[in-house]
Amino acid sequence: MKARAVSRKSSAKDSRVEVPPMATIIGYKLRRAQLFVFQDFLESFSKVKLRPAEFSVLAIIADRPGLKQSEIAESLGIKRANFVALMDSLERRGLAERRKAETDRRSHSVHLTPEGEKFVKKMTAIWAEHENRLIERLGGVAERDRLIDLLDRLLAPGE
Amino acid sequence: MKARAVSRKSSAKDSRVEVPPMATIIGYKLRRAQLFVFQDFLESFSKVKLRPAEFSVLAIIADRPGLKQSEIAESLGIKRANFVALMDSLERRGLAERRKAETDRRSHSVHLTPEGEKFVKKMTAIWAEHENRLIERLGGVAERDRLIDLLDRLLAPGE
DNA sequence: TATTGTTATACTCTATAACTATA
DNA sequence: TATAGTTATAGAGTATAACAATA
């Protein structure tokens, strides 16, 4: 693709320096949208005191119990050093637990506690309300799918 | 709209707790995409040592010279207290300057220096390369426009 | 020798309260 | 009394280096 995707037409109105309008800058709009969505998430989950990172960890554990700490951290793009405090917090709240892996006793496999399973059900219900609110703003599930598809194009080839 | 946008069909494969797949969660995908884009931005601008927030401030000043500090901060979603260090840095580098406003001497109107104008031209060229790289990933300008439109729907009604 | 989890640490971003100078 | 800019500070989030236990 050789065509100039970003044009620099002059408005010919004054002597100002030509700059891209913030409203059309991908990174800027992405950041603003992400902050908005996280804000809605935080308000939705304030009653159960759950942050986005904690939500994602619980969701992974629920879906694939037994994964090692470092596997969960890497799949979420979290440094394993920073994962420790996150995991400590979930364990202190009695939602998840570390178990020494039998095959490789250096590593910890991570599981939900029974209380954690109950919590995940409640959490999933709260999330559904939050997500449906976003889907409504987008104009429906089809638009949500289009958005996810476009974001995946940015992220591809690697997750 | 009353239809359930987020379904909870069971996979009927095992006894795991039902959770949303991370790959389809709007907030999660938004965050990953934003981090990726900022990463590309930081690499593109590493040679001129410019961060996304600094870029956005310079772009605003270039487009609308004379705005007050607090007006710029608010339009970018930055707290005015946090804007001070940002502005200090641009001023120390000789790219922008504060001028005591004549009408209201509490406020500072912000302008580019001559060197700042030269810098903005260079910065805009680097940005265009970066942005074109993203547009190519998305599949063209039309896809970029669709993405911006969807992100605006999330952000609407307020910016 | 390499890897997993861990600690310690530093740097950026963000949020709040309180000060100053002007209005 | 209220507002613009400022300072100080505290909390997240994130990045790196180094250590102990285990492989």
Short mmCIF file of C-alpha atoms (C1' of nucleotides) in Angstrom, two decimals:
data_model
loop_
_atom_site.label_atom_id
_atom_site.label_comp_id
_atom_site.label_asym_id
_atom_site.label_seq_id
_atom_site.Cartn_x
_atom_site.Cartn_y
_atom_site.Cartn_z
CA MET A 1 0.00 0.00 0.00
CA LYS A 2 1.70 3.18 -1.17
CA ALA A 3 -1.12 5.69 -0.99
CA ARG A 4 -0.70 8.39 1.61
CA ALA A 5 -3.05 7.33 4.33
CA VAL A 6 -2.37 10.43 6.36
CA SER A 7 -2.87 13.56 4.30
CA ARG A 8 -1.69 17.04 5.14
CA LYS A 9 -4.06 19.30 3.30
CA SER A 10 -3.70 22.93 4.31
CA SER A 11 -6.73 24.67 5.68
CA ALA A 12 -5.32 27.88 4.15
CA LYS A 13 -6.86 29.86 6.96
CA ASP A 14 -3.86 31.11 8.90
CA SER A 15 -0.18 30.64 9.56
CA ARG A 16 -0.44 27.96 12.25
CA VAL A 17 1.78 24.91 12.14
CA GLU A 18 0.09 21.93 10.51
CA VAL A 19 -0.72 19.24 13.06
CA PRO A 20 -2.92 16.17 13.11
CA PRO A 21 -6.28 16.80 14.82
CA MET A 22 -6.33 14.86 18.11
CA ALA A 23 -9.86 13.62 17.37
CA THR A 24 -8.60 11.37 14.57
CA ILE A 25 -5.45 10.02 16.18
CA ILE A 26 -5.76 6.30 16.78
CA GLY A 27 -3.61 6.11 19.90
CA TYR A 28 -5.28 9.08 21.52
CA LYS A 29 -8.80 7.84 20.88
CA LEU A 30 -7.83 4.37 22.06
CA ARG A 31 -6.48 5.76 25.30
CA ARG A 32 -9.53 7.90 25.97
CA ALA A 33 -11.88 5.01 25.21
CA GLN A 34 -9.89 2.62 27.39
CA LEU A 35 -9.91 5.06 30.30
CA PHE A 36 -13.66 5.50 29.91
CA VAL A 37 -14.30 1.76 29.87
CA PHE A 38 -12.05 1.16 32.89
CA GLN A 39 -13.84 3.96 34.72
CA ASP A 40 -17.18 2.25 34.11
CA PHE A 41 -15.61 -1.05 35.17
CA LEU A 42 -14.29 0.42 38.42
CA GLU A 43 -17.67 1.92 39.28
CA SER A 44 -19.45 -1.33 38.45
CA PHE A 45 -17.08 -3.33 40.66
CA SER A 46 -16.61 -0.83 43.49
CA LYS A 47 -19.12 -2.73 45.64
CA VAL A 48 -17.03 -5.92 45.47
CA LYS A 49 -13.66 -4.14 45.43
CA LEU A 50 -12.26 -5.67 42.26
CA ARG A 51 -9.81 -4.12 39.84
CA PRO A 52 -9.50 -5.00 36.15
CA ALA A 53 -6.26 -6.94 36.65
CA GLU A 54 -7.80 -9.01 39.46
CA PHE A 55 -10.85 -9.67 37.32
CA SER A 56 -8.72 -10.95 34.47
CA VAL A 57 -6.70 -13.23 36.75
CA LEU A 58 -9.84 -14.76 38.27
CA ALA A 59 -11.34 -15.21 34.80
CA ILE A 60 -8.24 -17.07 33.61
CA ILE A 61 -8.08 -19.30 36.69
CA ALA A 62 -11.78 -20.13 36.40
CA ASP A 63 -11.37 -21.05 32.75
CA ARG A 64 -8.10 -22.95 33.06
CA PRO A 65 -7.47 -24.01 36.67
CA GLY A 66 -4.02 -25.37 37.42
CA LEU A 67 -2.03 -22.99 35.24
CA LYS A 68 1.31 -21.90 36.65
CA GLN A 69 1.73 -18.35 37.97
CA SER A 70 4.13 -17.41 35.21
CA GLU A 71 1.78 -18.76 32.54
CA ILE A 72 -1.11 -16.64 33.79
CA ALA A 73 1.09 -13.57 34.13
CA GLU A 74 2.49 -13.94 30.63
CA SER A 75 -0.89 -14.52 29.00
CA LEU A 76 -2.09 -11.25 30.54
CA GLY A 77 1.08 -9.30 29.75
CA ILE A 78 1.96 -8.90 33.44
CA LYS A 79 5.58 -9.27 34.62
CA ARG A 80 5.87 -12.26 36.95
CA ALA A 81 7.44 -10.04 39.62
CA ASN A 82 4.35 -7.85 39.61
CA PHE A 83 2.04 -10.84 39.62
CA VAL A 84 3.14 -11.81 43.13
CA ALA A 85 1.33 -9.03 44.97
CA LEU A 86 -1.77 -9.54 42.82
CA MET A 87 -1.83 -13.21 43.69
CA ASP A 88 -1.10 -12.46 47.37
CA SER A 89 -4.18 -10.26 47.47
CA LEU A 90 -6.48 -12.86 45.90
CA GLU A 91 -5.13 -15.48 48.29
CA ARG A 92 -5.59 -13.23 51.33
CA ARG A 93 -9.19 -12.70 50.31
CA GLY A 94 -9.65 -16.46 50.15
CA LEU A 95 -10.59 -16.44 46.46
CA ALA A 96 -7.62 -18.29 44.95
CA GLU A 97 -4.78 -20.45 46.17
CA ARG A 98 -1.30 -21.53 45.17
CA ARG A 99 -0.42 -25.22 45.19
CA LYS A 100 3.10 -26.56 44.86
CA ALA A 101 3.19 -28.35 41.53
CA GLU A 102 4.02 -32.05 41.92
CA THR A 103 6.05 -32.39 38.74
CA ASP A 104 8.11 -29.19 39.12
CA ARG A 105 8.29 -28.08 42.72
CA ARG A 106 9.66 -24.67 41.77
CA SER A 107 6.34 -23.66 40.30
CA HIS A 108 2.92 -22.94 41.78
CA SER A 109 -0.25 -24.06 40.07
CA VAL A 110 -3.14 -21.71 40.78
CA HIS A 111 -6.73 -22.66 41.62
CA LEU A 112 -9.98 -21.10 42.76
CA THR A 113 -11.17 -21.84 46.28
CA PRO A 114 -14.85 -22.84 46.73
CA GLU A 115 -15.46 -19.28 47.87
CA GLY A 116 -13.59 -18.10 44.79
CA GLU A 117 -15.99 -20.04 42.57
CA LYS A 118 -18.95 -18.36 44.20
CA PHE A 119 -17.26 -15.00 43.81
CA VAL A 120 -16.59 -15.60 40.12
CA LYS A 121 -20.29 -16.23 39.51
CA LYS A 122 -21.20 -12.93 41.15
CA MET A 123 -18.37 -11.18 39.34
CA THR A 124 -19.51 -12.55 35.99
CA ALA A 125 -23.02 -11.19 36.55
CA ILE A 126 -21.66 -7.73 37.37
CA TRP A 127 -19.40 -7.89 34.35
CA ALA A 128 -22.31 -8.80 32.05
CA GLU A 129 -24.18 -5.66 33.10
CA HIS A 130 -21.09 -3.56 32.51
CA GLU A 131 -20.39 -5.16 29.14
CA ASN A 132 -24.00 -4.84 28.00
CA ARG A 133 -23.87 -1.17 28.82
CA LEU A 134 -20.87 -0.83 26.51
CA ILE A 135 -22.49 -2.92 23.78
CA GLU A 136 -25.53 -0.69 23.91
CA ARG A 137 -23.34 2.38 23.45
CA LEU A 138 -21.66 0.74 20.47
CA GLY A 139 -25.05 0.01 18.90
CA GLY A 140 -25.34 -3.75 19.39
CA VAL A 141 -23.38 -6.99 19.38
CA ALA A 142 -22.51 -6.73 15.69
CA GLU A 143 -20.76 -3.42 16.35
CA ARG A 144 -18.99 -4.95 19.35
CA ASP A 145 -17.74 -7.74 17.10
CA ARG A 146 -16.51 -5.21 14.54
CA LEU A 147 -14.65 -3.33 17.28
CA ILE A 148 -13.00 -6.51 18.60
CA ASP A 149 -12.06 -7.46 15.05
CA LEU A 150 -10.40 -4.08 14.41
CA LEU A 151 -8.53 -4.21 17.71
CA ASP A 152 -7.34 -7.73 16.85
CA ARG A 153 -5.96 -6.43 13.57
CA LEU A 154 -3.87 -3.94 15.50
CA LEU A 155 -2.65 -6.65 17.85
CA ALA A 156 -2.07 -9.37 15.27
CA PRO A 157 0.10 -11.30 14.60
CA GLY A 158 0.90 -11.86 18.30
CA GLU A 159 -2.23 -11.82 20.56
CA MET B 1 -32.85 -2.77 23.53
CA LYS B 2 -33.85 -5.67 25.78
CA ALA B 3 -32.13 -8.60 24.09
CA ARG B 4 -29.36 -10.24 26.08
CA ALA B 5 -26.21 -9.04 24.35
CA VAL B 6 -23.94 -11.17 26.49
CA SER B 7 -25.01 -14.79 26.41
CA ARG B 8 -23.95 -17.49 28.81
CA LYS B 9 -24.28 -20.67 26.80
CA SER B 10 -22.70 -23.65 28.54
CA SER B 11 -20.00 -25.53 26.71
CA ALA B 12 -21.22 -28.66 28.52
CA LYS B 13 -17.71 -30.03 28.50
CA ASP B 14 -16.68 -29.95 32.16
CA SER B 15 -17.53 -28.55 35.56
CA ARG B 16 -15.56 -25.33 35.31
CA VAL B 17 -17.09 -22.05 36.36
CA GLU B 18 -18.58 -20.13 33.44
CA VAL B 19 -16.52 -17.05 32.65
CA PRO B 20 -16.32 -14.64 29.74
CA PRO B 21 -13.41 -15.42 27.39
CA MET B 22 -10.83 -12.65 27.72
CA ALA B 23 -10.46 -12.48 23.93
CA THR B 24 -13.95 -10.96 23.57
CA ILE B 25 -13.93 -8.57 26.49
CA ILE B 26 -14.06 -4.99 25.23
CA GLY B 27 -12.05 -3.41 28.05
CA TYR B 28 -9.36 -6.04 27.93
CA LYS B 29 -8.90 -5.83 24.16
CA LEU B 30 -8.92 -2.04 24.33
CA ARG B 31 -6.19 -2.04 26.94
CA ARG B 32 -4.00 -4.48 25.03
CA ALA B 33 -4.44 -2.54 21.79
CA GLN B 34 -3.70 0.77 23.50
CA LEU B 35 -0.54 -0.62 25.08
CA PHE B 36 0.58 -1.95 21.71
CA VAL B 37 -0.04 1.38 19.97
CA PHE B 38 1.76 3.34 22.71
CA GLN B 39 4.67 0.91 22.49
CA ASP B 40 4.97 1.60 18.76
CA PHE B 41 4.65 5.32 19.49
CA LEU B 42 7.43 5.23 22.08
CA GLU B 43 9.77 3.38 19.72
CA SER B 44 8.96 5.78 16.88
CA PHE B 45 9.68 8.79 19.07
CA SER B 46 12.60 7.43 21.09
CA LYS B 47 15.05 9.35 18.89
CA VAL B 48 13.45 12.69 19.77
CA LYS B 49 12.55 11.71 23.34
CA LEU B 50 8.85 12.47 23.21
CA ARG B 51 6.08 10.82 25.20
CA PRO B 52 2.44 10.57 24.10
CA ALA B 53 1.28 13.22 26.60
CA GLU B 54 3.96 15.66 25.41
CA PHE B 55 3.01 14.99 21.80
CA SER B 56 -0.63 15.76 22.51
CA VAL B 57 0.19 18.99 24.33
CA LEU B 58 2.39 20.23 21.48
CA ALA B 59 -0.30 19.27 18.95
CA ILE B 60 -2.90 21.29 20.84
CA ILE B 61 -0.65 24.33 21.23
CA ALA B 62 0.27 24.25 17.54
CA ASP B 63 -3.38 24.07 16.55
CA ARG B 64 -4.71 26.61 19.04
CA PRO B 65 -1.91 28.81 20.35
CA GLY B 66 -2.78 31.03 23.31
CA LEU B 67 -4.99 28.59 25.19
CA LYS B 68 -4.70 28.69 28.97
CA GLN B 69 -2.89 25.88 30.78
CA SER B 70 -6.05 24.66 32.42
CA GLU B 71 -7.91 24.63 29.09
CA ILE B 72 -5.28 22.43 27.48
CA ALA B 73 -5.12 20.13 30.49
CA GLU B 74 -8.86 19.71 30.62
CA SER B 75 -9.23 19.05 26.90
CA LEU B 76 -6.69 16.23 27.26
CA GLY B 77 -8.14 14.81 30.47
CA ILE B 78 -5.06 15.74 32.49
CA LYS B 79 -5.40 17.20 36.00
CA ARG B 80 -4.04 20.73 36.07
CA ALA B 81 -1.70 19.81 38.92
CA ASN B 82 -0.11 17.11 36.76
CA PHE B 83 0.09 19.43 33.79
CA VAL B 84 2.65 21.65 35.52
CA ALA B 85 5.61 19.26 35.28
CA LEU B 86 4.65 18.42 31.70
CA MET B 87 4.69 22.11 30.78
CA ASP B 88 7.91 22.69 32.75
CA SER B 89 9.61 20.02 30.66
CA LEU B 90 8.47 21.50 27.34
CA GLU B 91 9.58 24.94 28.49
CA ARG B 92 12.99 23.68 29.66
CA ARG B 93 13.49 22.11 26.23
CA GLY B 94 12.70 25.45 24.65
CA LEU B 95 9.71 24.12 22.70
CA ALA B 96 6.87 25.99 24.39
CA GLU B 97 6.46 28.96 26.70
CA ARG B 98 4.05 30.39 29.23
CA ARG B 99 2.96 34.00 28.92
CA LYS B 100 1.09 35.88 31.63
CA ALA B 101 -2.34 36.57 30.19
CA GLU B 102 -3.06 40.31 29.99
CA THR B 103 -6.74 40.11 30.80
CA ASP B 104 -6.46 37.70 33.73
CA ARG B 105 -3.02 37.72 35.28
CA ARG B 106 -3.67 34.54 37.24
CA SER B 107 -3.60 32.48 34.08
CA HIS B 108 -0.86 31.55 31.63
CA SER B 109 -1.48 31.40 27.91
CA VAL B 110 0.71 28.85 26.19
CA HIS B 111 2.60 29.24 22.91
CA LEU B 112 5.15 27.45 20.76
CA THR B 113 8.61 28.96 20.49
CA PRO B 114 10.17 29.25 17.00
CA GLU B 115 12.17 26.14 17.86
CA GLY B 116 8.94 24.50 19.00
CA GLU B 117 7.41 25.15 15.58
CA LYS B 118 10.35 23.46 13.87
CA PHE B 119 10.08 20.57 16.30
CA VAL B 120 6.36 20.16 15.65
CA LYS B 121 7.04 19.78 11.92
CA LYS B 122 9.55 17.01 12.59
CA MET B 123 7.26 15.44 15.15
CA THR B 124 4.36 15.45 12.71
CA ALA B 125 6.44 13.61 10.11
CA ILE B 126 7.43 10.93 12.62
CA TRP B 127 3.84 10.65 13.73
CA ALA B 128 2.63 10.18 10.15
CA GLU B 129 4.93 7.18 9.73
CA HIS B 130 3.70 5.70 12.98
CA GLU B 131 0.06 6.32 12.14
CA ASN B 132 0.41 4.92 8.62
CA ARG B 133 1.89 1.76 10.10
CA LEU B 134 -1.22 1.38 12.25
CA ILE B 135 -3.54 2.15 9.34
CA GLU B 136 -1.84 -0.53 7.30
CA ARG B 137 -2.41 -3.04 10.09
CA LEU B 138 -6.06 -2.08 10.23
CA GLY B 139 -6.39 -2.60 6.49
CA GLY B 140 -6.66 0.96 5.21
CA VAL B 141 -8.09 4.39 5.98
CA ALA B 142 -11.68 3.20 5.77
CA GLU B 143 -11.02 0.71 8.57
CA ARG B 144 -9.28 3.43 10.58
CA ASP B 145 -12.37 5.59 10.19
CA ARG B 146 -14.59 2.72 11.35
CA LEU B 147 -12.40 2.23 14.40
CA ILE B 148 -12.49 5.92 15.32
CA ASP B 149 -16.26 5.92 14.84
CA LEU B 150 -16.71 2.94 17.17
CA LEU B 151 -14.43 4.47 19.81
CA ASP B 152 -16.40 7.72 19.56
CA ARG B 153 -19.61 5.81 20.22
CA LEU B 154 -18.09 4.51 23.45
CA LEU B 155 -17.01 8.00 24.44
CA ALA B 156 -20.17 9.83 23.41
CA PRO B 157 -21.96 11.90 24.50
CA GLY B 158 -19.02 13.69 26.18
CA GLU B 159 -15.83 13.84 23.98
"C1'" DT C 1 23.67 -23.53 34.45
"C1'" DA C 2 18.69 -22.21 33.90
"C1'" DT C 3 14.04 -21.36 35.65
"C1'" DT C 4 10.07 -20.12 39.19
"C1'" DG C 5 8.73 -17.40 42.47
"C1'" DT C 6 10.14 -13.75 45.28
"C1'" DT C 7 11.93 -9.22 47.20
"C1'" DA C 8 13.49 -4.68 46.64
"C1'" DT C 9 13.51 -0.72 44.08
"C1'" DA C 10 12.64 2.94 40.82
"C1'" DC C 11 10.05 5.44 37.54
"C1'" DT C 12 5.74 6.96 35.39
"C1'" DC C 13 0.81 8.24 35.77
"C1'" DT C 14 -2.75 9.72 38.28
"C1'" DA C 15 -5.45 11.82 42.21
"C1'" DT C 16 -6.08 15.03 46.21
"C1'" DA C 17 -5.24 18.65 49.44
"C1'" DA C 18 -3.38 22.91 50.45
"C1'" DC C 19 -0.79 27.03 49.32
"C1'" DT C 20 -0.09 31.85 46.41
"C1'" DA C 21 -1.46 35.36 43.61
"C1'" DT C 22 -4.76 37.23 41.52
"C1'" DA C 23 -9.79 38.20 40.57
"C1'" DT D 1 -15.12 34.20 48.14
"C1'" DA D 2 -13.51 31.88 43.94
"C1'" DT D 3 -10.13 30.60 40.38
"C1'" DA D 4 -5.30 29.49 37.89
"C1'" DG D 5 -1.25 27.79 38.73
"C1'" DT D 6 1.64 25.48 41.87
"C1'" DT D 7 3.67 22.25 45.41
"C1'" DA D 8 3.74 18.14 47.99
"C1'" DT D 9 2.36 13.67 48.46
"C1'" DA D 10 0.34 9.17 48.01
"C1'" DG D 11 -1.33 5.37 45.28
"C1'" DA D 12 -1.45 2.46 41.16
"C1'" DG D 13 1.01 0.26 37.33
"C1'" DT D 14 5.12 -1.27 35.41
"C1'" DA D 15 10.16 -2.40 34.66
"C1'" DT D 16 14.72 -4.41 36.19
"C1'" DA D 17 18.10 -6.70 39.10
"C1'" DA D 18 19.23 -10.04 42.36
"C1'" DC D 19 18.27 -13.87 45.50
"C1'" DA D 20 16.57 -18.86 47.17
"C1'" DA D 21 14.76 -23.14 45.92
"C1'" DT D 22 14.57 -26.37 42.52
"C1'" DA D 23 15.54 -28.37 38.00
#
